PDB file of N, CA, C and O in Angstrom:
ATOM      1  N   MET A 217     138.373 161.858 127.991  1.00 81.00           N
ATOM      2  CA  MET A 217     139.700 160.516 127.990  1.00 81.00           C
ATOM      3  C   MET A 217     139.290 159.813 127.058  1.00 81.00           C
ATOM      4  O   MET A 217     140.611 160.045 126.068  1.00 81.00           O
ATOM      5  N   PHE A 218     138.156 159.513 126.264  1.00 91.00           N
ATOM      6  CA  PHE A 218     138.163 158.682 125.095  1.00 91.00           C
ATOM      7  C   PHE A 218     137.046 159.083 124.268  1.00 91.00           C
ATOM      8  O   PHE A 218     135.973 159.596 124.531  1.00 91.00           O
ATOM      9  N   ASP A 219     137.426 159.172 122.787  1.00 94.00           N
ATOM     10  CA  ASP A 219     136.474 159.610 122.156  1.00 94.00           C
ATOM     11  C   ASP A 219     135.399 158.514 121.991  1.00 94.00           C
ATOM     12  O   ASP A 219     135.061 157.312 122.900  1.00 94.00           O
ATOM     13  N   ALA A 220     133.666 158.496 121.721  1.00 95.00           N
ATOM     14  CA  ALA A 220     132.840 158.427 121.577  1.00 95.00           C
ATOM     15  C   ALA A 220     132.917 156.642 120.995  1.00 95.00           C
ATOM     16  O   ALA A 220     132.592 155.926 121.497  1.00 95.00           O
ATOM     17  N   GLU A 221     133.588 156.503 119.689  1.00 94.00           N
ATOM     18  CA  GLU A 221     133.760 155.207 119.330  1.00 94.00           C
ATOM     19  C   GLU A 221     134.567 154.233 119.998  1.00 94.00           C
ATOM     20  O   GLU A 221     134.189 152.968 120.543  1.00 94.00           O
ATOM     21  N   THR A 222     135.572 154.622 120.597  1.00 94.00           N
ATOM     22  CA  THR A 222     136.206 153.852 122.041  1.00 94.00           C
ATOM     23  C   THR A 222     135.919 153.385 122.962  1.00 94.00           C
ATOM     24  O   THR A 222     135.274 152.669 123.370  1.00 94.00           O
ATOM     25  N   THR A 223     134.624 154.640 123.500  1.00 95.00           N
ATOM     26  CA  THR A 223     134.148 154.338 124.857  1.00 95.00           C
ATOM     27  C   THR A 223     132.770 153.210 124.526  1.00 95.00           C
ATOM     28  O   THR A 223     132.611 151.898 125.274  1.00 95.00           O
ATOM     29  N   ALA A 224     132.263 153.300 123.306  1.00 97.00           N
ATOM     30  CA  ALA A 224     131.328 151.962 122.704  1.00 97.00           C
ATOM     31  C   ALA A 224     131.796 150.670 122.826  1.00 97.00           C
ATOM     32  O   ALA A 224     131.358 149.859 123.123  1.00 97.00           O
ATOM     33  N   LEU A 225     133.452 151.012 122.269  1.00 96.00           N
ATOM     34  CA  LEU A 225     134.118 149.716 122.364  1.00 96.00           C
ATOM     35  C   LEU A 225     134.283 148.879 123.683  1.00 96.00           C
ATOM     36  O   LEU A 225     134.145 147.529 123.793  1.00 96.00           O
ATOM     37  N   LEU A 226     134.624 150.059 124.549  1.00 97.00           N
ATOM     38  CA  LEU A 226     134.627 149.205 125.805  1.00 97.00           C
ATOM     39  C   LEU A 226     133.704 149.002 126.131  1.00 97.00           C
ATOM     40  O   LEU A 226     133.499 148.108 127.555  1.00 97.00           O
ATOM     41  N   ARG A 227     132.640 149.831 126.506  1.00 97.00           N
ATOM     42  CA  ARG A 227     131.420 148.967 126.752  1.00 97.00           C
ATOM     43  C   ARG A 227     130.784 147.988 126.003  1.00 97.00           C
ATOM     44  O   ARG A 227     130.370 146.972 127.264  1.00 97.00           O
ATOM     45  N   ALA A 228     131.061 147.735 125.020  1.00 97.00           N
ATOM     46  CA  ALA A 228     130.636 146.353 124.551  1.00 97.00           C
ATOM     47  C   ALA A 228     131.690 145.257 124.802  1.00 97.00           C
ATOM     48  O   ALA A 228     131.377 144.086 124.988  1.00 97.00           O
ATOM     49  N   VAL A 229     132.628 145.571 125.192  1.00 98.00           N
ATOM     50  CA  VAL A 229     133.814 144.389 125.310  1.00 98.00           C
ATOM     51  C   VAL A 229     133.192 144.065 127.141  1.00 98.00           C
ATOM     52  O   VAL A 229     133.177 142.864 127.280  1.00 98.00           O
ATOM     53  N   LEU A 230     132.907 145.051 127.729  1.00 97.00           N
ATOM     54  CA  LEU A 230     132.822 144.731 129.143  1.00 97.00           C
ATOM     55  C   LEU A 230     131.552 144.175 129.154  1.00 97.00           C
ATOM     56  O   LEU A 230     131.404 143.204 130.501  1.00 97.00           O
ATOM     57  N   ASP A 231     130.270 144.371 128.525  1.00 96.00           N
ATOM     58  CA  ASP A 231     129.163 143.785 128.377  1.00 96.00           C
ATOM     59  C   ASP A 231     129.407 142.068 127.785  1.00 96.00           C
ATOM     60  O   ASP A 231     128.536 141.329 128.714  1.00 96.00           O
ATOM     61  N   GLU A 232     130.194 142.281 127.139  1.00 96.00           N
ATOM     62  CA  GLU A 232     130.518 140.500 126.585  1.00 96.00           C
ATOM     63  C   GLU A 232     131.051 139.801 127.909  1.00 96.00           C
ATOM     64  O   GLU A 232     130.823 138.695 127.915  1.00 96.00           O
ATOM     65  N   VAL A 233     132.212 140.265 128.293  1.00 96.00           N
ATOM     66  CA  VAL A 233     133.406 139.671 129.179  1.00 96.00           C
ATOM     67  C   VAL A 233     132.149 139.363 130.371  1.00 96.00           C
ATOM     68  O   VAL A 233     132.049 138.390 130.755  1.00 96.00           O
ATOM     69  N   CYS A 234     131.248 140.505 130.581  1.00 95.00           N
ATOM     70  CA  CYS A 234     130.332 140.033 131.939  1.00 95.00           C
ATOM     71  C   CYS A 234     128.808 139.700 131.421  1.00 95.00           C
ATOM     72  O   CYS A 234     128.012 139.687 132.463  1.00 95.00           O
ATOM     73  N   GLU A 235     128.819 138.896 130.773  1.00 95.00           N
ATOM     74  CA  GLU A 235     127.313 138.545 130.369  1.00 95.00           C
ATOM     75  C   GLU A 235     126.937 137.192 131.367  1.00 95.00           C
ATOM     76  O   GLU A 235     125.423 137.369 131.816  1.00 95.00           O
ATOM     77  N   SER A 236     127.683 136.481 132.068  1.00 91.00           N
ATOM     78  CA  SER A 236     126.974 136.269 133.055  1.00 91.00           C
ATOM     79  C   SER A 236     127.150 136.425 133.961  1.00 91.00           C
ATOM     80  O   SER A 236     126.995 135.952 135.305  1.00 91.00           O
ATOM     81  N   VAL A 237     127.224 137.781 134.483  1.00 89.00           N
ATOM     82  CA  VAL A 237     127.821 138.164 135.714  1.00 89.00           C
ATOM     83  C   VAL A 237     126.105 139.564 136.008  1.00 89.00           C
ATOM     84  O   VAL A 237     126.053 139.904 134.938  1.00 89.00           O
ATOM     85  N   SER A 238     125.488 139.293 137.235  1.00 88.00           N
ATOM     86  CA  SER A 238     124.789 140.215 137.333  1.00 88.00           C
ATOM     87  C   SER A 238     124.902 141.362 137.195  1.00 88.00           C
ATOM     88  O   SER A 238     126.184 141.571 137.645  1.00 88.00           O
ATOM     89  N   ARG A 239     124.157 142.264 136.801  1.00 84.00           N
ATOM     90  CA  ARG A 239     124.312 143.870 136.803  1.00 84.00           C
ATOM     91  C   ARG A 239     124.484 144.342 138.362  1.00 84.00           C
ATOM     92  O   ARG A 239     124.868 145.571 138.336  1.00 84.00           O
ATOM     93  N   TYR A 240     123.695 143.592 139.055  1.00 88.00           N
ATOM     94  CA  TYR A 240     123.688 144.085 140.397  1.00 88.00           C
ATOM     95  C   TYR A 240     125.176 143.834 141.002  1.00 88.00           C
ATOM     96  O   TYR A 240     125.526 144.057 142.266  1.00 88.00           O
ATOM     97  N   GLU A 241     126.037 142.518 140.678  1.00 88.00           N
ATOM     98  CA  GLU A 241     127.659 142.686 140.985  1.00 88.00           C
ATOM     99  C   GLU A 241     128.592 143.785 140.490  1.00 88.00           C
ATOM    100  O   GLU A 241     129.424 143.506 139.715  1.00 88.00           O
ATOM    101  N   THR A 242     128.238 144.973 141.538  1.00 90.00           N
ATOM    102  CA  THR A 242     128.823 146.164 140.886  1.00 90.00           C
ATOM    103  C   THR A 242     130.597 146.201 141.087  1.00 90.00           C
ATOM    104  O   THR A 242     131.131 146.512 140.377  1.00 90.00           O
ATOM    105  N   SER A 243     130.739 145.053 142.360  1.00 91.00           N
ATOM    106  CA  SER A 243     132.242 145.092 142.347  1.00 91.00           C
ATOM    107  C   SER A 243     133.005 144.450 141.484  1.00 91.00           C
ATOM    108  O   SER A 243     133.793 144.781 140.858  1.00 91.00           O
ATOM    109  N   ALA A 244     132.585 143.512 140.839  1.00 91.00           N
ATOM    110  CA  ALA A 244     132.985 142.534 139.882  1.00 91.00           C
ATOM    111  C   ALA A 244     133.154 143.327 138.735  1.00 91.00           C
ATOM    112  O   ALA A 244     134.452 143.115 137.798  1.00 91.00           O
ATOM    113  N   ARG A 245     131.892 143.947 138.045  1.00 93.00           N
ATOM    114  CA  ARG A 245     131.863 144.920 137.047  1.00 93.00           C
ATOM    115  C   ARG A 245     132.414 146.102 136.967  1.00 93.00           C
ATOM    116  O   ARG A 245     133.392 146.228 135.953  1.00 93.00           O
ATOM    117  N   THR A 246     132.931 146.242 138.085  1.00 94.00           N
ATOM    118  CA  THR A 246     133.817 147.835 138.197  1.00 94.00           C
ATOM    119  C   THR A 246     135.424 147.647 138.442  1.00 94.00           C
ATOM    120  O   THR A 246     136.065 147.894 137.955  1.00 94.00           O
ATOM    121  N   HIS A 247     135.395 146.142 138.549  1.00 95.00           N
ATOM    122  CA  HIS A 247     136.961 145.776 138.674  1.00 95.00           C
ATOM    123  C   HIS A 247     137.399 145.350 137.292  1.00 95.00           C
ATOM    124  O   HIS A 247     137.981 145.898 136.571  1.00 95.00           O
ATOM    125  N   VAL A 248     136.629 144.761 136.333  1.00 96.00           N
ATOM    126  CA  VAL A 248     136.861 144.194 135.275  1.00 96.00           C
ATOM    127  C   VAL A 248     136.534 145.280 134.248  1.00 96.00           C
ATOM    128  O   VAL A 248     137.569 145.695 133.407  1.00 96.00           O
ATOM    129  N   ALA A 249     135.879 146.590 134.678  1.00 96.00           N
ATOM    130  CA  ALA A 249     135.834 148.011 133.757  1.00 96.00           C
ATOM    131  C   ALA A 249     137.684 148.317 133.943  1.00 96.00           C
ATOM    132  O   ALA A 249     137.408 149.035 133.149  1.00 96.00           O
ATOM    133  N   SER A 250     137.213 148.635 135.210  1.00 96.00           N
ATOM    134  CA  SER A 250     138.485 149.488 135.653  1.00 96.00           C
ATOM    135  C   SER A 250     139.986 148.805 134.986  1.00 96.00           C
ATOM    136  O   SER A 250     140.685 149.605 134.272  1.00 96.00           O
ATOM    137  N   MET A 251     140.083 147.399 134.698  1.00 97.00           N
ATOM    138  CA  MET A 251     141.284 146.825 134.001  1.00 97.00           C
ATOM    139  C   MET A 251     141.111 146.767 132.717  1.00 97.00           C
ATOM    140  O   MET A 251     142.355 147.307 131.993  1.00 97.00           O
ATOM    141  N   ILE A 252     139.899 146.959 131.819  1.00 98.00           N
ATOM    142  CA  ILE A 252     139.804 147.178 130.353  1.00 98.00           C
ATOM    143  C   ILE A 252     140.114 148.972 130.048  1.00 98.00           C
ATOM    144  O   ILE A 252     140.803 149.185 129.118  1.00 98.00           O
ATOM    145  N   VAL A 253     140.040 149.710 130.825  1.00 97.00           N
ATOM    146  CA  VAL A 253     140.275 151.119 130.839  1.00 97.00           C
ATOM    147  C   VAL A 253     141.553 151.567 130.794  1.00 97.00           C
ATOM    148  O   VAL A 253     141.963 152.059 130.104  1.00 97.00           O
ATOM    149  N   GLU A 254     142.062 150.525 131.742  1.00 97.00           N
ATOM    150  CA  GLU A 254     143.356 150.964 131.992  1.00 97.00           C
ATOM    151  C   GLU A 254     144.109 150.155 131.098  1.00 97.00           C
ATOM    152  O   GLU A 254     145.263 150.923 130.290  1.00 97.00           O
ATOM    153  N   ALA A 255     143.735 149.479 130.319  1.00 97.00           N
ATOM    154  CA  ALA A 255     144.751 148.909 129.391  1.00 97.00           C
ATOM    155  C   ALA A 255     144.569 149.485 128.222  1.00 97.00           C
ATOM    156  O   ALA A 255     145.305 149.664 127.199  1.00 97.00           O
ATOM    157  N   ALA A 256     143.383 150.232 127.700  1.00 97.00           N
ATOM    158  CA  ALA A 256     142.804 151.217 126.844  1.00 97.00           C
ATOM    159  C   ALA A 256     143.807 152.028 127.188  1.00 97.00           C
ATOM    160  O   ALA A 256     144.078 152.481 125.862  1.00 97.00           O
ATOM    161  N   SER A 257     144.018 152.838 127.932  1.00 96.00           N
ATOM    162  CA  SER A 257     144.448 154.161 128.145  1.00 96.00           C
ATOM    163  C   SER A 257     145.952 153.794 128.160  1.00 96.00           C
ATOM    164  O   SER A 257     146.596 154.636 127.790  1.00 96.00           O
ATOM    165  N   LYS A 258     146.494 152.628 128.227  1.00 96.00           N
ATOM    166  CA  LYS A 258     148.010 152.432 127.922  1.00 96.00           C
ATOM    167  C   LYS A 258     147.987 151.610 126.305  1.00 96.00           C
ATOM    168  O   LYS A 258     149.463 151.359 126.087  1.00 96.00           O
ATOM    169  N   GLY A 259     147.149 152.062 125.973  1.00 94.00           N
ATOM    170  CA  GLY A 259     147.021 151.653 124.162  1.00 94.00           C
ATOM    171  C   GLY A 259     146.688 150.222 123.528  1.00 94.00           C
ATOM    172  O   GLY A 259     146.727 150.425 122.337  1.00 94.00           O
ATOM    173  N   GLU A 260     146.217 149.557 124.463  1.00 95.00           N
ATOM    174  CA  GLU A 260     145.475 148.386 124.267  1.00 95.00           C
ATOM    175  C   GLU A 260     144.099 148.828 123.507  1.00 95.00           C
ATOM    176  O   GLU A 260     143.197 149.206 123.630  1.00 95.00           O
ATOM    177  N   THR A 261     143.938 148.498 122.141  1.00 89.00           N
ATOM    178  CA  THR A 261     142.756 149.050 121.196  1.00 89.00           C
ATOM    179  C   THR A 261     142.178 147.760 120.514  1.00 89.00           C
ATOM    180  O   THR A 261     141.180 147.947 120.197  1.00 89.00           O
ATOM    181  N   SER A 262     142.886 146.454 120.604  1.00 95.00           N
ATOM    182  CA  SER A 262     142.193 145.340 119.741  1.00 95.00           C
ATOM    183  C   SER A 262     140.957 144.717 120.409  1.00 95.00           C
ATOM    184  O   SER A 262     141.161 144.774 121.996  1.00 95.00           O
ATOM    185  N   VAL A 263     139.999 144.396 120.002  1.00 96.00           N
ATOM    186  CA  VAL A 263     138.778 143.751 120.496  1.00 96.00           C
ATOM    187  C   VAL A 263     139.424 142.483 121.327  1.00 96.00           C
ATOM    188  O   VAL A 263     139.068 142.403 122.676  1.00 96.00           O
ATOM    189  N   ASP A 264     140.224 141.394 120.487  1.00 97.00           N
ATOM    190  CA  ASP A 264     140.598 140.489 121.287  1.00 97.00           C
ATOM    191  C   ASP A 264     141.488 140.764 122.550  1.00 97.00           C
ATOM    192  O   ASP A 264     141.385 139.884 123.618  1.00 97.00           O
ATOM    193  N   GLY A 265     142.544 141.903 122.257  1.00 97.00           N
ATOM    194  CA  GLY A 265     143.291 141.966 123.351  1.00 97.00           C
ATOM    195  C   GLY A 265     142.473 142.487 124.826  1.00 97.00           C
ATOM    196  O   GLY A 265     142.444 142.112 125.860  1.00 97.00           O
ATOM    197  N   LEU A 266     141.447 143.276 124.611  1.00 98.00           N
ATOM    198  CA  LEU A 266     140.565 143.421 125.903  1.00 98.00           C
ATOM    199  C   LEU A 266     139.929 142.939 126.184  1.00 98.00           C
ATOM    200  O   LEU A 266     139.604 142.799 127.269  1.00 98.00           O
ATOM    201  N   LYS A 267     139.288 141.617 125.386  1.00 98.00           N
ATOM    202  CA  LYS A 267     138.396 140.838 126.008  1.00 98.00           C
ATOM    203  C   LYS A 267     139.493 139.812 126.910  1.00 98.00           C
ATOM    204  O   LYS A 267     138.876 139.343 127.713  1.00 98.00           O
ATOM    205  N   GLN A 268     140.593 139.553 126.328  1.00 98.00           N
ATOM    206  CA  GLN A 268     141.473 138.481 127.054  1.00 98.00           C
ATOM    207  C   GLN A 268     141.599 139.125 128.450  1.00 98.00           C
ATOM    208  O   GLN A 268     141.633 138.604 129.438  1.00 98.00           O
ATOM    209  N   ILE A 269     141.948 140.228 128.825  1.00 97.00           N
ATOM    210  CA  ILE A 269     142.320 141.355 129.902  1.00 97.00           C
ATOM    211  C   ILE A 269     141.241 141.416 130.559  1.00 97.00           C
ATOM    212  O   ILE A 269     141.325 141.291 131.700  1.00 97.00           O
ATOM    213  N   GLY A 270     139.768 141.676 129.861  1.00 97.00           N
ATOM    214  CA  GLY A 270     138.795 141.412 130.816  1.00 97.00           C
ATOM    215  C   GLY A 270     138.242 140.224 131.375  1.00 97.00           C
ATOM    216  O   GLY A 270     137.844 139.875 132.634  1.00 97.00           O
ATOM    217  N   ARG A 271     138.228 138.999 130.509  1.00 96.00           N
ATOM    218  CA  ARG A 271     138.247 137.898 130.971  1.00 96.00           C
ATOM    219  C   ARG A 271     139.029 137.674 132.485  1.00 96.00           C
ATOM    220  O   ARG A 271     138.684 136.868 133.359  1.00 96.00           O
ATOM    221  N   SER A 272     140.310 137.734 132.188  1.00 96.00           N
ATOM    222  CA  SER A 272     141.697 137.729 133.193  1.00 96.00           C
ATOM    223  C   SER A 272     141.106 138.725 134.489  1.00 96.00           C
ATOM    224  O   SER A 272     141.410 138.529 135.292  1.00 96.00           O
ATOM    225  N   ALA A 273     140.638 139.856 134.470  1.00 96.00           N
ATOM    226  CA  ALA A 273     140.234 140.370 135.290  1.00 96.00           C
ATOM    227  C   ALA A 273     138.721 139.978 136.071  1.00 96.00           C
ATOM    228  O   ALA A 273     138.653 139.845 137.336  1.00 96.00           O
ATOM    229  N   LEU A 274     137.928 139.271 135.424  1.00 94.00           N
ATOM    230  CA  LEU A 274     136.792 138.438 135.678  1.00 94.00           C
ATOM    231  C   LEU A 274     137.212 137.529 136.465  1.00 94.00           C
ATOM    232  O   LEU A 274     136.468 137.362 137.554  1.00 94.00           O
ATOM    233  N   ARG A 275     138.300 136.788 136.664  1.00 92.00           N
ATOM    234  CA  ARG A 275     138.435 135.486 136.892  1.00 92.00           C
ATOM    235  C   ARG A 275     139.301 136.151 138.610  1.00 92.00           C
ATOM    236  O   ARG A 275     139.087 135.281 139.729  1.00 92.00           O
ATOM    237  N   GLU A 276     139.728 137.137 138.503  1.00 89.00           N
ATOM    238  CA  GLU A 276     140.250 137.942 139.622  1.00 89.00           C
ATOM    239  C   GLU A 276     138.849 138.437 140.917  1.00 89.00           C
ATOM    240  O   GLU A 276     139.424 139.170 141.653  1.00 89.00           O
ATOM    241  N   ALA A 277     138.070 138.839 139.809  1.00 81.00           N
ATOM    242  CA  ALA A 277     136.980 140.078 140.489  1.00 81.00           C
ATOM    243  C   ALA A 277     136.258 139.330 142.010  1.00 81.00           C
ATOM    244  O   ALA A 277     136.256 138.226 142.021  1.00 81.00           O
ATOM    245  N   PRO A 278     136.214 140.290 142.495  1.00 72.00           N
ATOM    246  CA  PRO A 278     135.314 139.959 143.949  1.00 72.00           C
ATOM    247  C   PRO A 278     133.586 139.181 143.825  1.00 72.00           C
ATOM    248  O   PRO A 278     132.888 140.401 143.400  1.00 72.00           O
ATOM    249  N   ILE A 279     133.531 138.179 143.202  1.00 64.00           N
ATOM    250  CA  ILE A 279     132.132 137.707 143.289  1.00 64.00           C
ATOM    251  C   ILE A 279     131.314 136.724 144.245  1.00 64.00           C
ATOM    252  O   ILE A 279     132.180 135.969 144.557  1.00 64.00           O
ATOM    253  N   PRO A 280     130.278 137.341 144.855  1.00 62.00           N
ATOM    254  CA  PRO A 280     130.058 136.724 146.104  1.00 62.00           C
ATOM    255  C   PRO A 280     129.298 135.224 145.151  1.00 62.00           C
ATOM    256  O   PRO A 280     128.667 135.129 144.564  1.00 62.00           O
ATOM    257  N   ARG A 281     129.995 134.239 146.199  1.00 52.00           N
ATOM    258  CA  ARG A 281     128.870 133.094 145.710  1.00 52.00           C
ATOM    259  C   ARG A 281     128.124 132.516 147.054  1.00 52.00           C
ATOM    260  O   ARG A 281     128.243 132.425 148.236  1.00 52.00           O
ATOM    261  N   ASN A 282     126.849 131.783 146.478  1.00 47.00           N
ATOM    262  CA  ASN A 282     125.932 131.366 147.228  1.00 47.00           C
ATOM    263  C   ASN A 282     126.226 130.233 148.106  1.00 47.00           C
ATOM    264  O   ASN A 282     126.864 129.427 147.638  1.00 47.00           O
TER     265      ASN A 282
END
């Protein structure tokens, strides 16, 4: 679907947006990733735009609280 450069960009954005989320919180990370990929597939390619979408998705993500 995406070329290697775009895939690397999307992964970097996901990692930055989710830096405070445990890698074991797969539901939250999956939600954020899906929103970022959806935005990219609709033409959003700017790093800032993708980060903003990712941060918004993270606020909505299902993250268990202790």
